[in-house]
PDB file of C-alpha atoms in Angstrom:
ATOM      1  CA  MET A   1      -7.456  -6.791   6.301  1.00  0.00           C
ATOM      2  CA  LEU A   2      -5.356  -6.198   9.395  1.00  0.00           C
ATOM      3  CA  ALA A   3      -2.343  -8.368  10.123  1.00  0.00           C
ATOM      4  CA  ARG A   4       0.944  -8.094  11.978  1.00  0.00           C
ATOM      5  CA  ASP A   5       3.769  -6.663   9.889  1.00  0.00           C
ATOM      6  CA  GLU A   6       5.774  -9.904  10.163  1.00  0.00           C
ATOM      7  CA  ASP A   7       2.792 -11.789   8.680  1.00  0.00           C
ATOM      8  CA  VAL A   8       2.629  -9.284   5.829  1.00  0.00           C
ATOM      9  CA  LEU A   9       6.332  -9.460   5.000  1.00  0.00           C
ATOM     10  CA  GLY A  10       6.362 -13.253   5.402  1.00  0.00           C
ATOM     11  CA  ALA A  11       3.420 -13.558   3.013  1.00  0.00           C
ATOM     12  CA  ALA A  12       5.185 -11.318   0.493  1.00  0.00           C
ATOM     13  CA  LEU A  13       8.285 -13.524   0.678  1.00  0.00           C
ATOM     14  CA  GLN A  14       6.207 -16.684   0.269  1.00  0.00           C
ATOM     15  CA  TRP A  15       4.322 -15.206  -2.691  1.00  0.00           C
ATOM     16  CA  ARG A  16       7.649 -14.348  -4.401  1.00  0.00           C
ATOM     17  CA  LYS A  17       8.917 -17.896  -3.792  1.00  0.00           C
ATOM     18  CA  GLU A  18       5.747 -19.107  -5.528  1.00  0.00           C
ATOM     19  CA  GLY A  19       6.670 -16.975  -8.544  1.00  0.00           C
ATOM     20  CA  ARG A  20       4.038 -14.292  -8.081  1.00  0.00           C
ATOM     21  CA  GLY A  21       4.630 -10.626  -8.817  1.00  0.00           C
ATOM     22  CA  VAL A  22       4.598  -8.807  -5.480  1.00  0.00           C
ATOM     23  CA  ALA A  23       4.625  -5.220  -4.227  1.00  0.00           C
ATOM     24  CA  ILE A  24       4.909  -3.841  -0.712  1.00  0.00           C
ATOM     25  CA  ALA A  25       3.209  -0.603   0.292  1.00  0.00           C
ATOM     26  CA  THR A  26       4.554   1.167   3.388  1.00  0.00           C
ATOM     27  CA  VAL A  27       3.108   4.155   5.237  1.00  0.00           C
ATOM     28  CA  LEU A  28       5.859   6.812   5.125  1.00  0.00           C
ATOM     29  CA  GLU A  29       4.151   9.703   6.837  1.00  0.00           C
ATOM     30  CA  THR A  30       0.864  10.588   8.472  1.00  0.00           C
ATOM     31  CA  TRP A  31      -0.649  13.932   9.324  1.00  0.00           C
ATOM     32  CA  GLY A  32      -3.588  14.427  11.648  1.00  0.00           C
ATOM     33  CA  SER A  33      -5.905  11.505  12.131  1.00  0.00           C
ATOM     34  CA  ALA A  34      -4.835   8.441  10.128  1.00  0.00           C
ATOM     35  CA  PRO A  35      -6.059   4.858  10.494  1.00  0.00           C
ATOM     36  CA  ARG A  36      -2.610   3.188  10.417  1.00  0.00           C
ATOM     37  CA  PRO A  37       0.749   4.357  11.829  1.00  0.00           C
ATOM     38  CA  VAL A  38       3.987   5.037   9.962  1.00  0.00           C
ATOM     39  CA  GLY A  39       5.664   1.760   8.997  1.00  0.00           C
ATOM     40  CA  SER A  40       2.447  -0.174   8.412  1.00  0.00           C
ATOM     41  CA  HIS A  41       2.621  -2.535   5.431  1.00  0.00           C
ATOM     42  CA  LEU A  42       0.322  -3.890   2.757  1.00  0.00           C
ATOM     43  CA  ALA A  43       1.534  -6.768   0.546  1.00  0.00           C
ATOM     44  CA  ILE A  44      -0.118  -7.096  -2.854  1.00  0.00           C
ATOM     45  CA  ASP A  45       0.336  -9.798  -5.482  1.00  0.00           C
ATOM     46  CA  GLY A  46      -0.145  -9.565  -9.229  1.00  0.00           C
ATOM     47  CA  ALA A  47      -3.636 -11.049  -9.013  1.00  0.00           C
ATOM     48  CA  GLY A  48      -4.781  -8.328  -6.603  1.00  0.00           C
ATOM     49  CA  ASN A  49      -4.658 -10.451  -3.444  1.00  0.00           C
ATOM     50  CA  PHE A  50      -3.461  -8.472  -0.463  1.00  0.00           C
ATOM     51  CA  LEU A  51      -2.597  -8.777   3.218  1.00  0.00           C
ATOM     52  CA  GLY A  52      -2.044  -6.066   5.809  1.00  0.00           C
ATOM     53  CA  SER A  53      -3.231  -2.492   5.888  1.00  0.00           C
ATOM     54  CA  VAL A  54      -2.008   1.017   5.123  1.00  0.00           C
ATOM     55  CA  SER A  55      -5.316   2.760   5.693  1.00  0.00           C
ATOM     56  CA  GLY A  56      -8.726   1.394   4.872  1.00  0.00           C
ATOM     57  CA  GLY A  57     -11.622   1.594   2.478  1.00  0.00           C
ATOM     58  CA  CYS A  58     -11.052   3.212  -0.872  1.00  0.00           C
ATOM     59  CA  VAL A  59      -7.485   4.270  -0.051  1.00  0.00           C
ATOM     60  CA  GLU A  60      -6.419   0.636   0.044  1.00  0.00           C
ATOM     61  CA  GLY A  61      -8.308  -0.048  -3.166  1.00  0.00           C
ATOM     62  CA  ALA A  62      -6.334   2.730  -4.835  1.00  0.00           C
ATOM     63  CA  VAL A  63      -3.040   1.407  -3.418  1.00  0.00           C
ATOM     64  CA  VAL A  64      -3.802  -2.111  -4.706  1.00  0.00           C
ATOM     65  CA  SER A  65      -4.581  -0.649  -8.139  1.00  0.00           C
ATOM     66  CA  GLU A  66      -1.334   1.365  -8.209  1.00  0.00           C
ATOM     67  CA  ALA A  67       0.611  -1.688  -6.997  1.00  0.00           C
ATOM     68  CA  ALA A  68      -0.428  -3.591 -10.121  1.00  0.00           C
ATOM     69  CA  GLU A  69       1.400  -0.999 -12.235  1.00  0.00           C
ATOM     70  CA  VAL A  70       4.410  -1.034  -9.912  1.00  0.00           C
ATOM     71  CA  ILE A  71       4.607  -4.834 -10.204  1.00  0.00           C
ATOM     72  CA  GLU A  72       4.447  -4.581 -13.988  1.00  0.00           C
ATOM     73  CA  THR A  73       6.920  -1.726 -14.479  1.00  0.00           C
ATOM     74  CA  GLY A  74       9.195  -2.092 -11.452  1.00  0.00           C
ATOM     75  CA  THR A  75       9.074   1.659 -10.949  1.00  0.00           C
ATOM     76  CA  PRO A  76       8.295   2.557  -7.324  1.00  0.00           C
ATOM     77  CA  ARG A  77       6.032   5.459  -6.510  1.00  0.00           C
ATOM     78  CA  ILE A  78       4.858   7.585  -3.614  1.00  0.00           C
ATOM     79  CA  LEU A  79       1.122   8.048  -3.207  1.00  0.00           C
ATOM     80  CA  GLU A  80      -0.518  10.787  -1.170  1.00  0.00           C
ATOM     81  CA  PHE A  81      -4.066  10.736   0.176  1.00  0.00           C
ATOM     82  CA  GLY A  82      -5.907  13.355   2.153  1.00  0.00           C
ATOM     83  CA  VAL A  83      -8.975  15.538   2.128  1.00  0.00           C
ATOM     84  CA  ALA A  84      -7.150  18.627   0.855  1.00  0.00           C
ATOM     85  CA  ASP A  85      -5.782  17.216  -2.373  1.00  0.00           C
ATOM     86  CA  GLU A  86      -7.484  17.165  -5.750  1.00  0.00           C
ATOM     87  CA  THR A  87      -8.268  13.454  -5.474  1.00  0.00           C
ATOM     88  CA  ALA A  88     -10.292  13.909  -2.300  1.00  0.00           C
ATOM     89  CA  TRP A  89     -13.527  13.482  -4.200  1.00  0.00           C
ATOM     90  CA  ARG A  90     -12.457  10.061  -5.410  1.00  0.00           C
ATOM     91  CA  VAL A  91     -10.172   8.715  -2.685  1.00  0.00           C
ATOM     92  CA  GLY A  92      -9.497  10.368   0.620  1.00  0.00           C
ATOM     93  CA  LEU A  93      -9.442   9.990   4.339  1.00  0.00           C
ATOM     94  CA  SER A  94     -12.815  10.725   5.858  1.00  0.00           C
ATOM     95  CA  CYS A  95     -11.121  11.182   9.249  1.00  0.00           C
ATOM     96  CA  GLY A  96      -9.499  14.420   8.010  1.00  0.00           C
ATOM     97  CA  GLY A  97      -5.898  13.224   8.060  1.00  0.00           C
ATOM     98  CA  ALA A  98      -3.378  12.650   5.318  1.00  0.00           C
ATOM     99  CA  ILE A  99      -0.939   9.862   4.526  1.00  0.00           C
ATOM    100  CA  ARG A 100       1.991   9.210   2.188  1.00  0.00           C
ATOM    101  CA  VAL A 101       2.548   5.648   1.038  1.00  0.00           C
ATOM    102  CA  TYR A 102       5.603   4.198  -0.740  1.00  0.00           C
ATOM    103  CA  VAL A 103       4.886   1.327  -3.136  1.00  0.00           C
ATOM    104  CA  GLU A 104       7.755  -0.842  -4.386  1.00  0.00           C
ATOM    105  CA  ARG A 105       8.080  -4.108  -6.276  1.00  0.00           C
ATOM    106  CA  VAL A 106       9.663  -7.035  -4.448  1.00  0.00           C
ATOM    107  CA  ASP A 107      12.295  -8.656  -6.669  1.00  0.00           C
TER     108      ASP A 107
END
């Protein structure tokens, strides 16, 4: 789902005020062709609802899955996706680019 970054961050704030566990994913770096630019955000709540975009397709599914663990543990992580890494068969960018995404819990 595409949305403006202010919508994404506002939704994350509202979700926290409602008592939900929330994580924010941010595109840190892109290489080659990537669907979303550096600084793009995806807000995810503990139930798996999300708003915004850091890529598309299965990459976002993987980010939402990782965000659930980040919400639970509070430990941030950096995720990398691209066609050259070992996870390319499961999750990758069909456009041939690569991205790095930072996922952190909102406290």
